[in-house]
mmCIF file of N, CA and C in Angstrom:
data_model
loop_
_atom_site.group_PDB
_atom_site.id
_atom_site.type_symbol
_atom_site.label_atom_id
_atom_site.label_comp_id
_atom_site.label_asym_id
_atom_site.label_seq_id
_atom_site.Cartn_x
_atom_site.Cartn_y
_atom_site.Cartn_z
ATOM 1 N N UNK A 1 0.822 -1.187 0.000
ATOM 2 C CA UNK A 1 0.000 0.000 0.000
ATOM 3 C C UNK A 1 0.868 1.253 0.000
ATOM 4 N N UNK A 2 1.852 1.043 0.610
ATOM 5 C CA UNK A 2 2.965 2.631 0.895
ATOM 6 C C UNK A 2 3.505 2.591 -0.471
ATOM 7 N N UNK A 3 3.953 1.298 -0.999
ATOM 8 C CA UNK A 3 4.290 1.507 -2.686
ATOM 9 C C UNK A 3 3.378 1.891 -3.552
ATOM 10 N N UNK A 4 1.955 2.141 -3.459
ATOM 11 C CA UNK A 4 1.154 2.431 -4.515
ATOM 12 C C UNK A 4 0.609 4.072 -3.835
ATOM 13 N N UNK A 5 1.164 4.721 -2.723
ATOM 14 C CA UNK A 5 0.839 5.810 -2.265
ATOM 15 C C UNK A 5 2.104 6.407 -3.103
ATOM 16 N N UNK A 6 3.251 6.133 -2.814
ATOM 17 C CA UNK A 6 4.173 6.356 -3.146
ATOM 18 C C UNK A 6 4.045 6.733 -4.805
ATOM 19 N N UNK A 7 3.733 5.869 -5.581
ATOM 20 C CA UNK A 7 3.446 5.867 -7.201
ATOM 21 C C UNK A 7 2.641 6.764 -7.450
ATOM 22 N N UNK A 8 1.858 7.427 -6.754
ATOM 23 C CA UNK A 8 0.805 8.319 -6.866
ATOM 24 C C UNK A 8 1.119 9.852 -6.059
ATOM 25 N N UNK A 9 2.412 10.112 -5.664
ATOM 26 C CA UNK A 9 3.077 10.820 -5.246
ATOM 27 C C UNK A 9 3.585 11.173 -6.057
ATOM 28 N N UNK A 10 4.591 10.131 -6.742
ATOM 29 C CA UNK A 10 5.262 10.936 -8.094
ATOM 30 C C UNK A 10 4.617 11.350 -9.466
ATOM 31 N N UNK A 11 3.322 10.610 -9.181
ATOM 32 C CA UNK A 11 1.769 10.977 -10.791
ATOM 33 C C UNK A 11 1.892 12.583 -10.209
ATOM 34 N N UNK A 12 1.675 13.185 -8.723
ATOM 35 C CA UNK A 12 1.345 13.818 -8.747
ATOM 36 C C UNK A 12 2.431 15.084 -8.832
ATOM 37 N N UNK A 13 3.632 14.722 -8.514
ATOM 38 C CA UNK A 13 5.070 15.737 -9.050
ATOM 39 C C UNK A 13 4.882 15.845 -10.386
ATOM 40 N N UNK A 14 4.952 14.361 -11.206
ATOM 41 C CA UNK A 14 5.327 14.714 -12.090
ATOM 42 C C UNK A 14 4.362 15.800 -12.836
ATOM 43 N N UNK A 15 3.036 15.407 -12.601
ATOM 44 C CA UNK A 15 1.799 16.722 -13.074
ATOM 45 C C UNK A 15 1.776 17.993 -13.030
ATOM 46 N N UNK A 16 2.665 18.201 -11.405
ATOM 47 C CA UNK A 16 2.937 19.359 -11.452
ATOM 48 C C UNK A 16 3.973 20.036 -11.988
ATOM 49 N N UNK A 17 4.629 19.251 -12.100
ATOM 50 C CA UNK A 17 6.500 19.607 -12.911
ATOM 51 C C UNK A 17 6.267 20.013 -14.314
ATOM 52 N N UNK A 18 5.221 18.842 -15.097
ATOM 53 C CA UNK A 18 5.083 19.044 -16.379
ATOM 54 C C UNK A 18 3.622 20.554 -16.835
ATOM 55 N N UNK A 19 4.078 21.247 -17.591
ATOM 56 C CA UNK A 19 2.897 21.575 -18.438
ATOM 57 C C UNK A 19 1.883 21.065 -19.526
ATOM 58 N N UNK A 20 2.167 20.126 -20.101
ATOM 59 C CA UNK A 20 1.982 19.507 -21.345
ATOM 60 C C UNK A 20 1.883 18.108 -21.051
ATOM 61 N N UNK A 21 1.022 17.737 -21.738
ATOM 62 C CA UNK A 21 0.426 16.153 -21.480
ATOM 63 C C UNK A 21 1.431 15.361 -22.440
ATOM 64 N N UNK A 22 1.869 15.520 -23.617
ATOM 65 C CA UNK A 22 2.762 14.628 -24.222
ATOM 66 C C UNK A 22 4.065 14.544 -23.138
ATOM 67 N N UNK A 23 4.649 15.640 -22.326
ATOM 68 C CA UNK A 23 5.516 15.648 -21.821
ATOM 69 C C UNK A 23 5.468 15.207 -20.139
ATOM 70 N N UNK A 24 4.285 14.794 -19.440
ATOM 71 C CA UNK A 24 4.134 14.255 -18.732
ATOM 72 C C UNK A 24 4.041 12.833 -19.155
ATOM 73 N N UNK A 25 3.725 12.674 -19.702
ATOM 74 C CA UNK A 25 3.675 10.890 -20.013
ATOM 75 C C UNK A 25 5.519 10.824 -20.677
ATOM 76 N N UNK A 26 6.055 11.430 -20.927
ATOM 77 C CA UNK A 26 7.120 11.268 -21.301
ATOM 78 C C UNK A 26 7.631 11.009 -20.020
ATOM 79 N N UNK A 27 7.810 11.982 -18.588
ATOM 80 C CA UNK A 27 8.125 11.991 -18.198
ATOM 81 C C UNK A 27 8.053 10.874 -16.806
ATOM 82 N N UNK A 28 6.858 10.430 -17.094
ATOM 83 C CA UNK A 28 6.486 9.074 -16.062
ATOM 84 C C UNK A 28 6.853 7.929 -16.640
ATOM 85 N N UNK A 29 6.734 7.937 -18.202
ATOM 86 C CA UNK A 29 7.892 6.569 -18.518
ATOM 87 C C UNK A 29 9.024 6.193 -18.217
ATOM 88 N N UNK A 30 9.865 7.748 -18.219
ATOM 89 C CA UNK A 30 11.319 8.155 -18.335
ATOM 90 C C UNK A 30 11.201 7.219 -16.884
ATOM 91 N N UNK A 31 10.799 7.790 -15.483
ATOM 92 C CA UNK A 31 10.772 7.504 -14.421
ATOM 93 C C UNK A 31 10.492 5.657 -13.885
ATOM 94 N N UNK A 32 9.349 5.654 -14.782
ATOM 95 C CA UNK A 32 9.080 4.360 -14.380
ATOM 96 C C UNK A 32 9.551 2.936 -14.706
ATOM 97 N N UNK A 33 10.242 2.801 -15.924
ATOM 98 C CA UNK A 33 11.474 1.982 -16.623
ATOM 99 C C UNK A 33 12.296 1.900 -15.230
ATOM 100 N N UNK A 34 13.149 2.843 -15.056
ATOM 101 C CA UNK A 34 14.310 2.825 -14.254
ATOM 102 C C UNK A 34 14.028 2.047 -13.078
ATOM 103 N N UNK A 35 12.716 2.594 -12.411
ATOM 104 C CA UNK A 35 12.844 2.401 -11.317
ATOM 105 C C UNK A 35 12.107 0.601 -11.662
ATOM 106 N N UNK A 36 11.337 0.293 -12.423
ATOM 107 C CA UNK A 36 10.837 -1.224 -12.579
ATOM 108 C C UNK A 36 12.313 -2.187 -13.349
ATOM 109 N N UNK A 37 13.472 -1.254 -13.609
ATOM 110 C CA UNK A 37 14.360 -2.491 -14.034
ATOM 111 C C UNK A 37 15.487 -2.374 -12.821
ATOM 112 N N UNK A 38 15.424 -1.605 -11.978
ATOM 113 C CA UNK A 38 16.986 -1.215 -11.067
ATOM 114 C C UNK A 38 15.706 -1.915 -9.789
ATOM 115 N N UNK A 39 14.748 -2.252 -9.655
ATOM 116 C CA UNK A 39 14.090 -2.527 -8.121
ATOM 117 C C UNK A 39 14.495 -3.922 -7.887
ATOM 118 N N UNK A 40 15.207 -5.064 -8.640
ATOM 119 C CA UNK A 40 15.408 -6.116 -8.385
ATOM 120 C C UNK A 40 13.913 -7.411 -9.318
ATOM 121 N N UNK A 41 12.934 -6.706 -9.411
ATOM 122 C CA UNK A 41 11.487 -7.863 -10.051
ATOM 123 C C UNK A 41 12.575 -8.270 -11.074
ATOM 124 N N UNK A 42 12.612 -7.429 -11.694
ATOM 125 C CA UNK A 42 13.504 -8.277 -13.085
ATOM 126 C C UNK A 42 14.844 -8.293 -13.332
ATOM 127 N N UNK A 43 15.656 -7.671 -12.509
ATOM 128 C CA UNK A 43 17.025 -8.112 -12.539
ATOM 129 C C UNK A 43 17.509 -8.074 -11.309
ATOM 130 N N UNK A 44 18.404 -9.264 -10.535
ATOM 131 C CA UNK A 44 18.123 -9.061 -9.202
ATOM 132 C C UNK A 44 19.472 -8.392 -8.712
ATOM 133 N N UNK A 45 19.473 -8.071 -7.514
ATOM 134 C CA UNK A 45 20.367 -6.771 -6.914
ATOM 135 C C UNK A 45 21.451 -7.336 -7.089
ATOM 136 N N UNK A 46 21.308 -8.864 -6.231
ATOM 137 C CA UNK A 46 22.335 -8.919 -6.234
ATOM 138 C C UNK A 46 23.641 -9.295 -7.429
ATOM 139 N N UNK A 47 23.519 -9.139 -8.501
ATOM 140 C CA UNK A 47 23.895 -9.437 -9.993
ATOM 141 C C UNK A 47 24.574 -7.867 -10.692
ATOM 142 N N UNK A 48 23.829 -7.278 -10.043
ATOM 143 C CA UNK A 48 24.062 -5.899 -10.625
ATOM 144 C C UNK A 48 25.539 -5.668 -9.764
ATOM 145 N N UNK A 49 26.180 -4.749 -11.452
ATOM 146 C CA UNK A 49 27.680 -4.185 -10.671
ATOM 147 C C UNK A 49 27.227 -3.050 -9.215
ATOM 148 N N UNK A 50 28.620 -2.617 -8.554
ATOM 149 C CA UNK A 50 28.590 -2.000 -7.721
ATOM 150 C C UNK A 50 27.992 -0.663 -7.582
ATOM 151 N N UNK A 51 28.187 0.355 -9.022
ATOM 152 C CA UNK A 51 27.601 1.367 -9.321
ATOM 153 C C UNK A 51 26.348 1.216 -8.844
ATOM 154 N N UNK A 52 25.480 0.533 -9.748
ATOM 155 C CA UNK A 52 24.281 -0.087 -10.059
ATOM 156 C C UNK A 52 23.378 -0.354 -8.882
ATOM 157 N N UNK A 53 23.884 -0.981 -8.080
ATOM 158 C CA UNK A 53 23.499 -1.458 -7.007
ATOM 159 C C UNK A 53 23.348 -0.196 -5.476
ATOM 160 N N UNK A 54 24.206 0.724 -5.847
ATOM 161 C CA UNK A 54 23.783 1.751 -5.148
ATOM 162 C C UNK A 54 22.788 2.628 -5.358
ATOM 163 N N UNK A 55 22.855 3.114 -7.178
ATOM 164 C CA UNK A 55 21.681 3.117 -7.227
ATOM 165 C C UNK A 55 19.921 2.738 -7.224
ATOM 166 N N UNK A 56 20.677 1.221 -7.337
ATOM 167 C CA UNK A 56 19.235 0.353 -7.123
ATOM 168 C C UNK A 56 18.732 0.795 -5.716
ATOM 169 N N UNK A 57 19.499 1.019 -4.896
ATOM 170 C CA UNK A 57 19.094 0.680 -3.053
ATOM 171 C C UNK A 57 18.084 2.389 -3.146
ATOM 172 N N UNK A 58 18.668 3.475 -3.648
ATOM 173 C CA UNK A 58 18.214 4.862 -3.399
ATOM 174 C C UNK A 58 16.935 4.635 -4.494
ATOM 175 N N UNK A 59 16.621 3.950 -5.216
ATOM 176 C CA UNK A 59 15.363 3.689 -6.196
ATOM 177 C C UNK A 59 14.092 3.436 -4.931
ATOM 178 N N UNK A 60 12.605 4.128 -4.990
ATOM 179 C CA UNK A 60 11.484 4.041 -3.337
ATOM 180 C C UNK A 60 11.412 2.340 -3.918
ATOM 181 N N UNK A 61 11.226 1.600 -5.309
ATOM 182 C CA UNK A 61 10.886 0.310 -5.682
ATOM 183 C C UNK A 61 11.973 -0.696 -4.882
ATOM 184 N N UNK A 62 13.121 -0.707 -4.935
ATOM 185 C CA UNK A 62 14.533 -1.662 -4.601
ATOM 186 C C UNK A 62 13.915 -2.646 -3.051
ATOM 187 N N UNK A 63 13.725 -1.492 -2.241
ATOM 188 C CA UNK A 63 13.353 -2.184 -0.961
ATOM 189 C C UNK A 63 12.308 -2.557 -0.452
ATOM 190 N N UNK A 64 10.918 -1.919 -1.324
ATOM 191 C CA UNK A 64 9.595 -2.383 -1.333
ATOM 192 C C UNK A 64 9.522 -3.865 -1.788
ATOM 193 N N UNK A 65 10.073 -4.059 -2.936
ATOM 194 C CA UNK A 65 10.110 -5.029 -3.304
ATOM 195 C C UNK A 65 10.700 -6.364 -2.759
ATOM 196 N N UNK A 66 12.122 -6.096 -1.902
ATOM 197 C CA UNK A 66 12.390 -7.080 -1.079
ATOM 198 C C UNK A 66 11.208 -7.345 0.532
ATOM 199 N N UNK A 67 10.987 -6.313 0.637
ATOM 200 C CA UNK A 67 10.193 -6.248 1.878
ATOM 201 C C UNK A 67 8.863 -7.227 1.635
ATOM 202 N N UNK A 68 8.539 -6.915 0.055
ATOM 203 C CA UNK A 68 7.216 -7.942 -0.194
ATOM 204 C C UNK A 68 7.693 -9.199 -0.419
ATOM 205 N N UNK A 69 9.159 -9.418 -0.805
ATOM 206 C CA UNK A 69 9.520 -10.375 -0.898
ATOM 207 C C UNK A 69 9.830 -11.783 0.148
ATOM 208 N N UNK A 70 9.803 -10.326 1.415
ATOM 209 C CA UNK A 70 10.351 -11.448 2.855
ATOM 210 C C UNK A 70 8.576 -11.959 3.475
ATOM 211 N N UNK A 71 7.899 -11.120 3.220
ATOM 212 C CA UNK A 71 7.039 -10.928 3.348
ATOM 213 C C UNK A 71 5.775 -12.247 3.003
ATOM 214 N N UNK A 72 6.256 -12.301 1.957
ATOM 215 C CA UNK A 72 5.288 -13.561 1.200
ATOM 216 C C UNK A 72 6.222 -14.632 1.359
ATOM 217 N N UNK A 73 7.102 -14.955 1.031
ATOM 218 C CA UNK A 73 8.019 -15.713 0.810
ATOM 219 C C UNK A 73 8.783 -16.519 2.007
ATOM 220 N N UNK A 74 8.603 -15.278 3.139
ATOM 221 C CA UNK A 74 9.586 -16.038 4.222
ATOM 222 C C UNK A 74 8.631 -15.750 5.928
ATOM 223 N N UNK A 75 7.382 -15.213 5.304
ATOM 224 C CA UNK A 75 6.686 -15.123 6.449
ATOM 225 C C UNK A 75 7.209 -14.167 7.156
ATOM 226 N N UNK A 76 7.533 -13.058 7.357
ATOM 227 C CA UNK A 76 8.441 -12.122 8.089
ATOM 228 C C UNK A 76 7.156 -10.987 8.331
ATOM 229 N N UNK A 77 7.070 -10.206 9.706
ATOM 230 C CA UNK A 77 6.226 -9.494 9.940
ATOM 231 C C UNK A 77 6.497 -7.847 10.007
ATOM 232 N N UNK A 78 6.453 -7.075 10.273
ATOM 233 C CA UNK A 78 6.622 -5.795 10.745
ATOM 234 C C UNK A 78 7.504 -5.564 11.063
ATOM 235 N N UNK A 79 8.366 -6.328 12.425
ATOM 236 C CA UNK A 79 9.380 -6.421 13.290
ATOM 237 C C UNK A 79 10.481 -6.867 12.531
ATOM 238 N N UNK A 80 11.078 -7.573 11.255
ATOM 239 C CA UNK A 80 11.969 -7.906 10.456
ATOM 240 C C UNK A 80 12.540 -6.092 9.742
ATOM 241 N N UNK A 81 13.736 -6.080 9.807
ATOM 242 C CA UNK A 81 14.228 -5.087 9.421
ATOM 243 C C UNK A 81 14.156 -4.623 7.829
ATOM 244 N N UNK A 82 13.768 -5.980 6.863
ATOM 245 C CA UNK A 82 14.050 -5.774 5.611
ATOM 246 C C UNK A 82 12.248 -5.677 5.065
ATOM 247 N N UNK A 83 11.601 -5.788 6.142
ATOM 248 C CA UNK A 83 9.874 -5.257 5.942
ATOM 249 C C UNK A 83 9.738 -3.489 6.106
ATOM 250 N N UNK A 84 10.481 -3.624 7.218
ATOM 251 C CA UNK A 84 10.575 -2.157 8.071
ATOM 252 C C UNK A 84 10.806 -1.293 7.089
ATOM 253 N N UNK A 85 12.161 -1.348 6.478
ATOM 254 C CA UNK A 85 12.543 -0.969 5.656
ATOM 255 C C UNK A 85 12.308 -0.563 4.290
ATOM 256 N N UNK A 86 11.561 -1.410 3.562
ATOM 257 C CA UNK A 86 10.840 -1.132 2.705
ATOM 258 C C UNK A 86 9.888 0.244 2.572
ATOM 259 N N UNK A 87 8.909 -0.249 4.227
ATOM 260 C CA UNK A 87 7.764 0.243 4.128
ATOM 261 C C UNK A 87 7.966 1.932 4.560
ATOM 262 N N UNK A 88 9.254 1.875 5.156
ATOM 263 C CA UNK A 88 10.370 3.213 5.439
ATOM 264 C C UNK A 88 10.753 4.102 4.139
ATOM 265 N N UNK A 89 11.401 3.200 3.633
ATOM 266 C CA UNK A 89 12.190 3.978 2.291
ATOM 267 C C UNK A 89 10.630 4.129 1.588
ATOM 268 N N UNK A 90 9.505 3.831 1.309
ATOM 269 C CA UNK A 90 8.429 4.239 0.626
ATOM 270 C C UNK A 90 7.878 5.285 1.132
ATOM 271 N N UNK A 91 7.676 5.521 2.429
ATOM 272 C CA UNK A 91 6.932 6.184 2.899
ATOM 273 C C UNK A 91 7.664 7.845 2.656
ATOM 274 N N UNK A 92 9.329 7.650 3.134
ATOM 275 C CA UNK A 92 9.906 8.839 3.182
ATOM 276 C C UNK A 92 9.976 9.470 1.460
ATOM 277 N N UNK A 93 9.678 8.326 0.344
ATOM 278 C CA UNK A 93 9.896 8.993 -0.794
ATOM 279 C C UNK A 93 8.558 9.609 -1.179
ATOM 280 N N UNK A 94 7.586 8.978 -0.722
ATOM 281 C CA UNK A 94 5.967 9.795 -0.591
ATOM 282 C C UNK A 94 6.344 11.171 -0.044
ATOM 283 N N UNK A 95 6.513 11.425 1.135
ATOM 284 C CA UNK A 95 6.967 12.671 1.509
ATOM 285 C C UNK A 95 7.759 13.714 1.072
ATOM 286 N N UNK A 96 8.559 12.662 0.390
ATOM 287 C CA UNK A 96 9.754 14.038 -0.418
ATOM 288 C C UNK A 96 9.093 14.458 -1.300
ATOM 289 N N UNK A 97 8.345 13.654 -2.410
ATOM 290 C CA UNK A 97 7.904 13.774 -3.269
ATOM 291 C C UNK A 97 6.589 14.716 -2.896
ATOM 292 N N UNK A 98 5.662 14.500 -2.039
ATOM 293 C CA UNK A 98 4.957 15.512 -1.964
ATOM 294 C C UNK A 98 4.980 16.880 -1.589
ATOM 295 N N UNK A 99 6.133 17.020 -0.705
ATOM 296 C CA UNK A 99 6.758 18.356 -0.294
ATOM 297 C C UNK A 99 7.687 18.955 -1.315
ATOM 298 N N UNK A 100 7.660 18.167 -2.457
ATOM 299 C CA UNK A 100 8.588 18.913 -3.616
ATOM 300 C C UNK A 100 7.287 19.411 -4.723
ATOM 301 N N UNK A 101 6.271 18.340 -4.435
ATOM 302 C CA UNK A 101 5.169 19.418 -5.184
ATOM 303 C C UNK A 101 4.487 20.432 -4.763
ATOM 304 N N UNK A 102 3.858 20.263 -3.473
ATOM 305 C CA UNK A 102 3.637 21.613 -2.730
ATOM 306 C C UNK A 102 4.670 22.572 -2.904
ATOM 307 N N UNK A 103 6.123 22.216 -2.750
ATOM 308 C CA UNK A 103 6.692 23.388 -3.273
ATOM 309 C C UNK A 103 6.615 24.062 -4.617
ATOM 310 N N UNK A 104 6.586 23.463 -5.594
ATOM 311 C CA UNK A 104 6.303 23.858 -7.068
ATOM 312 C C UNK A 104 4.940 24.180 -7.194
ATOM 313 N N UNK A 105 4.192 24.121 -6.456
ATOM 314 C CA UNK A 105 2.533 24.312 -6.343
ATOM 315 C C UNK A 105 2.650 26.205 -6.263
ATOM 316 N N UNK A 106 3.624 26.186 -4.639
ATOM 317 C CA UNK A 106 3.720 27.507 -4.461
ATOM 318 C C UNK A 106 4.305 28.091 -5.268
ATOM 319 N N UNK A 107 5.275 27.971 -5.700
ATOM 320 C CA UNK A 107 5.917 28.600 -6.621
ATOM 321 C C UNK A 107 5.784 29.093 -7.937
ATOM 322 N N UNK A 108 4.945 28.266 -8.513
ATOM 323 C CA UNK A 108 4.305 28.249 -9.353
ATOM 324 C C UNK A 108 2.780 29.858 -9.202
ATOM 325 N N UNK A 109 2.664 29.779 -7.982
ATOM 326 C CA UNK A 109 1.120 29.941 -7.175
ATOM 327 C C UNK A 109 0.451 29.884 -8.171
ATOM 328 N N UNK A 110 0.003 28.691 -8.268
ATOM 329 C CA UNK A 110 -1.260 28.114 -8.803
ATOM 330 C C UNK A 110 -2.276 28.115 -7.816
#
């Protein structure tokens, strides 16, 4: 759920960032590739060079995805650090992300 708040955090930057509808959808592809091939679903972390892998970890997808992973997979609850975590790194990128549109909101004063 914090990953699909999260996804709807950045619909809503990117809306505000963009003027133009061809260039918002440009710009949520641009976004959403990266973060669906660097989160581990389809290529896994640990495979990726060192560069790579740092950026995978700062991607809000990288640790959601393990977190659902311990989650289903290994029975792990709340109290497991790599659940915690997930639901952490999602939540704080919801926040950035929304306090970077409220800022462009104002700025904008729309």
């Amino acid at each position: 759920m914090s990953t699909g708040f999260c996804g709807m955090s950045l619909g809503l930057f990117i809306s505000v960032l963009c003027t133009d509808e061809n260039a918002a959808m440009q710009a949520a592809l641009g976004t959403m590739y990266p973060c669906l091939l660097l989160s581990g679903i389809m290529w896994p972390i640990e495979a990726m060079p060192t560069a790579l892998w740092y950026i995978s970890r700062a991607m809000p997808t990288a640790l959601s995805a393990e977190a659902m992973r311990s989650v289903i997979s290994r029975g792990f609850d709340m109290t497991a650090t790599s659940v915690w975590a997930g639901v952490v790194s999602s939540s704080g990128w919801s926040v950035l992300l929304l306090m970077l549109s409220l800022l462009l909101i104002k700025l904008r004063g729309v």
